[in-house]
Amino acid sequence: MIPFDFEYYKPDSITEAIQTFQDIESQGKKVIYYSGGTEFITFSRINKLSADAVIDLKGIPECQVLESLGDLLVIGSAVSLNKIAKSNLFPLLGQAVKQVADHTSRNKITIGGNLHSRLIYREGVLPLLLADAQVKIAGKEGEQVLAFEDVFQQEMKLGPGQFLIQILVEKSYASYQYISIKKTKTSKVGYPVVSLAAIAKDSQIRAAFSGVCAYPFRSAQMEAALNDSSLSIEKRIEQALSRLPAPIVNDIQASREYREFVLINALEDALDALKGAIS
Amino acid sequence: MQDRTGTAVGKPIQRIDAVEKAAGTVRYIDDYTLPGLAHAKLVKSSYAHAKINSIDSTEAWKVPGVRAIITGKMFPYHIGPILADRPPLAIEKVRYYGEPVAIVVADHEHQAKRAAALVKVDYEPLQVVNSVRDAFQTGAPLVHENSGQYMKIISNVYPVQGTNIGSHIKIRKGDFIKTWEACTTKVKETYSFNLSDHVALETRSTRVEIKSSGKVIIHTTTQSPFTIKKVMNQFFNIELGNIIVHTTIVGGAFGGKGTVQLEPLAYLASKAIGGKMVKLNYEREEDLITAPCHIGVEATISLGTNKDGKIIAGQYTFLIDSGAYTDQAAGITRAMALDCTGPYNVPNVWCDSYCMYTNHPYATSFRGYAHPELTFAVERTMDQLAKKLSIDPIELRKMNTIQPGDTSPTQSVITANNIGDTLKCLERARELIQWDEGQRLEISNNKIRAKGISTFWKTSTTATNAQSGAILKFEADGSVNLNCAAIELGQGTKTILAQIIAERLKLEMNKIHITMEVNSSYDPHQWRTVASSTTFLAGRAVLAACDDAISQLKRTASIALKCSKEDLEVGGGRVYLKPNPDYGVQIKDIALGYQYPNGHAVEGQVVGHGKYIQRHLTPMDKETGFGKPGPWWSVGTQAIEVEWDTRDYTYKILKAVTVLDGGTIINPATATQQMRGGMYLGLSFASSEAFLFDEGGIVQNPQLRTYQIIRFGEQPVEYLVDFIESPAADGPYGARGIGEYGVIGMAGALANSLSAAAQVELNHLPLIPELIWKTKKEHLK
Amino acid sequence: MIKNGSSKSVVKLHVNGDSHEVTIRSADTLLLTLREQLGLNGAKRACENGDCGACTILINGEPMHSCLSLAIESINQPITTIEGLKASNIQETFVEKWAIQCGYCTPGFILNCHALAETEPNATDEVIEEWMQSNLCRCTGYQEIKEAVKTVLQAKTNKI
Ligand SMILES: Cc1cc2nc3c(=O)[nH]c(=O)nc-3n(C[C@H](O)[C@H](O)[C@H](O)COP(=O)(O)OP(=O)(O)OC[C@H]3O[C@@H](n4cnc5c(N)ncnc54)[C@H](O)[C@@H]3O)c2cc1C
Ligand code: FES
Ligand code: FES
């Protein structure tokens, strides 16, 4: 039961969405974009979020695109996680988002929502970091395409009133060997203790992590260690661990020490799975 | 014991409630709504221990639709089932995170909820008692300053003023101190786990209305309608006859709906708005932590044997985390003591069972009532003892099994009639788990398969005057209706009672109608639907009602058939002459009396009534524990096989075995359902469940997202359930209680299997991979 | 563009083949609206957080937690609740396989199972598990539910 009232808008186009946002905001109201809405609903119910109005992006055709266009894969921000997984358009992304929440929830949770989640996990981020993805963003200045890694600085850095329309990935990324590993505390359905996505590109491993630190990340320094073929696997992992960008999380899912242990295993598994494809 | 004709008892007859449940048309309490129904929402404590300086509801009143805001001042008294130590709304201070502090009543639920968030409570944080161990320290901050002055509702409760001890139960049997010195082998270990929850899928919900006539009408999710009456009478001064409690099918309870929390709150809410009907429905977060939960425990057990491996002395210290209030935890403290040894003969017992106050959510009964908890500790100790003695764990258990002629910890004499066959259970479980192929097998590089076993017992710890009643009414078509206040919680009680009627009246199942709803003013008194006692108590009452009906039917038939009652028999919807069964009368023709051809009528309708009350139970002596706690002990053995991964410490449960001596099994299919469900509950508790507290006593996982229970696919690959049926002399058709038993040995068996697999002693729950990893790491240090 | 003010408004929902006018707040979840406005109580509220599946319904044939949707989002979409699943062999199978105890989880499981049988009748054990993990049951221990689901799928593939 959501305790407060809000206005609901479901625009049919990008411009209408941007316009609506500005109109409502200029009335001094708090507006929020709404995609799958699962986070909005569940956080609002427990008084952790509130808004005077929501703008549902699901009516915008561009946000619902899921296709391959020339040498690009185009993924609309309002596409559900299950649709992405089922389409097999970008298998690594499909695999990674299939590990989020439970099957029924994934019919509702969208990739746009997952990338913008207030939780520390945002597991959909990982494949995008690995695939040098681009994002198409709408704002009052119009649409722009930016590199995902520029927009995603520990979290999505969109300007006020902006929203994510699409994710664009070069098709070639769909063909690299990949692995996606999610380790939880107990149940398969649950927040990650460690979530790892990795691909092998040009004989090098690329790896991105969620659940390990307070935000999802990919680290060039860690990858350098993991790709250092002069070292044994154990040493590479040890080196990589010493280069984590932030402290390992210590919370109710797992203690810092145990998380580190799980991370080591996950890295071993990833290196092992990709061993033919990396040097 | 009653003779069986085998028409219904012992048959896997389909549950009478299943079709409607599958259709989704069964209505549970929260499924009713009415125009004009007002809604209550709670303002809950955001601290685990704090003084309430003031409550400011100015902002809350500004929300449209708000009709009343109630604080503890409206009812500054304490209530409770055993010790009256809990104010329904906090007064002066809060003692746990999530405790009800105020109630907002509004026209709509969302208005009440919005307003509740706007009630500002000024708290002054107090030092938090965050574990039983802390609570037990001398000089610990007190959760209750005046526990010695609380009213005792039941005599067997002993709070110690000036400490955090809510009750202390002692067992002193034989001479422990002297015998302990003589023991040749000794083990002493400590076990622990945090509070957890029942997680019935249906959250608690209630509706209360106060009529101008003074009648208080309560619709609620409960296992104990008559306890609600008692509480409303005792503490709110409402005449018993004016309290009407309705309940319907309950969406799972597991002990959590046996106590009374919501009803007094909704009553106060209704009272504040002139008696209009008010609904109070808990959201999951409230159901987990505001409502009473499952105890935490720290247990220390010492066992000593003679040189043959016979246990001769046992010491048991239980610190029970009852949270902020004693509720049923005070009774659990007692139950933990009275069966403390498990089904083993221990001639010298010293047991101290303490109900400890902490600043945690408060605990109430949980399926098994102290037994899953104590069995975990006892069975882990048995395995560690076996190791020390280099005896096979099953052999050690067999050598020490309690037998007729021995006495229980409370010095009750065990007889062949009041206990099941533990040895048979052990043997059968050993076969089913294939124990003899080896307890620990390395099956590949990093996979170990290991087995663990656990035996258990449990007496039915009811009130000494626990009872049930039943009324059978007949329709003009010869079918019968049963009124009985046993509640359908999912356990299949109503089906079992119908089977008993079918068996006794030799009637087809479809001729028996049982209302799922319970109405305290129509249905005879029923103690509660808890403690695996319902088949036994209500079953006996129903049998008596059948006998009463039979005698009335025979009497009317004797007039119709012009013969003596003694020559008649009832069966197949008829009453007939024993020597000449073709000569008889249909029940439908006499159910509402017999009518002569000339129109004159005699005898009138058949109304069978029956009752049953526990016999010769006694409370426990304060100093020694001496007493007779229950009518019988059900016993059983459970076993688990796990596959454990040596690399990442995760595991899969391959097999879960239960062999139970439940006396006669009335319905093997529902009994198996009950066992599997219980095993699942026990495994979920043991493998993943516990509340996690921060330093301030705040629960960190008050949602099912983070309070994880076992999901589909994570259950044992195989459940193996078998029954040994040593009939219980007193039970209906020889049945004993079985409802709770599937749970009891699971934690012990799982911990034993994983301890064998990982070759470390796993003495704490829940058995998450991280715990095994940590234990192993510490062990290697 | 669909607009809905912050106070109550009247919208149409398409439930179980019929169209219904309901008066809702934008903030009302579909679960609440089905239950309180249409009296379709088969969908249960048990967590309102997407964690338990007791509120499962079908939207466009896909299983959804009705607690994770707003009613206003769901207009113009075909909705199926347990009440709309009359005479389905799934219900019978759940009864026959003893997959029901307290029954609170049952409608959610049955609808999820229905959607699975319609979309992936050949589902492997792994897929069955993936789907059914969305629903919690506290009474049964899942074995009987698993048998029921497998029986339903088998019956479906035998028919095709
Ligand atoms: C049952 C359950 C389990 C979960 N388990 C996991 C898990 O295992 N791992 C994990 O990573 N997450 C998990 N989550 C979190 C989930 O991925 C996030 O809450 C996600 O935000 C939900 O997506 P949505 O589309 O429903 O979000 P919404 O509620 O629609 O939006 C979430 C946030 O994103 C913003 N937003 C949405 N779309 C856009 C856009 N196009 N442009 C700009 N901003 C936008 C919204 O304004 C809002 O702030 C779980 C959630 C649930 C309900
Ligand atoms: S009530 Fe919707 S998932 Fe639990
Ligand atoms: S039958 Fe009770 S929750 Fe599933």
Coordinates of C-alpha atoms and ligand atoms in Angstrom, one line a residue, chain C residues 31 44-56 65-68, ligand 2:
Chain C
L31 CA -3.3 -6.3 -6.5
K44 CA -3.2 -12.7 -2.1
R45 CA -1.2 -10.0 -0.5
A46 CA 1.7 -11.6 1.5
C47 CA 4.7 -9.3 1.0
E48 CA 3.8 -6.5 -1.5
N49 CA 7.4 -6.5 -2.3
G50 CA 7.8 -9.0 -5.2
D51 CA 9.3 -11.6 -2.9
C52 CA 6.6 -14.3 -2.5
G53 CA 4.4 -14.7 -5.6
A54 CA 1.2 -15.0 -3.7
C55 CA -0.2 -12.2 -5.7
T56 CA 0.7 -13.7 -9.1
H65 CA 3.4 -10.0 -9.3
S66 CA 0.3 -7.9 -9.1
C67 CA 1.8 -6.1 -6.1
L68 CA 4.5 -4.7 -8.4
Ligands
FES2 S1 2.5 -10.1 -2.5 FE1 3.3 -9.8 -4.5 S2 5.1 -11.0 -4.5 FE2 4.4 -11.2 -2.4

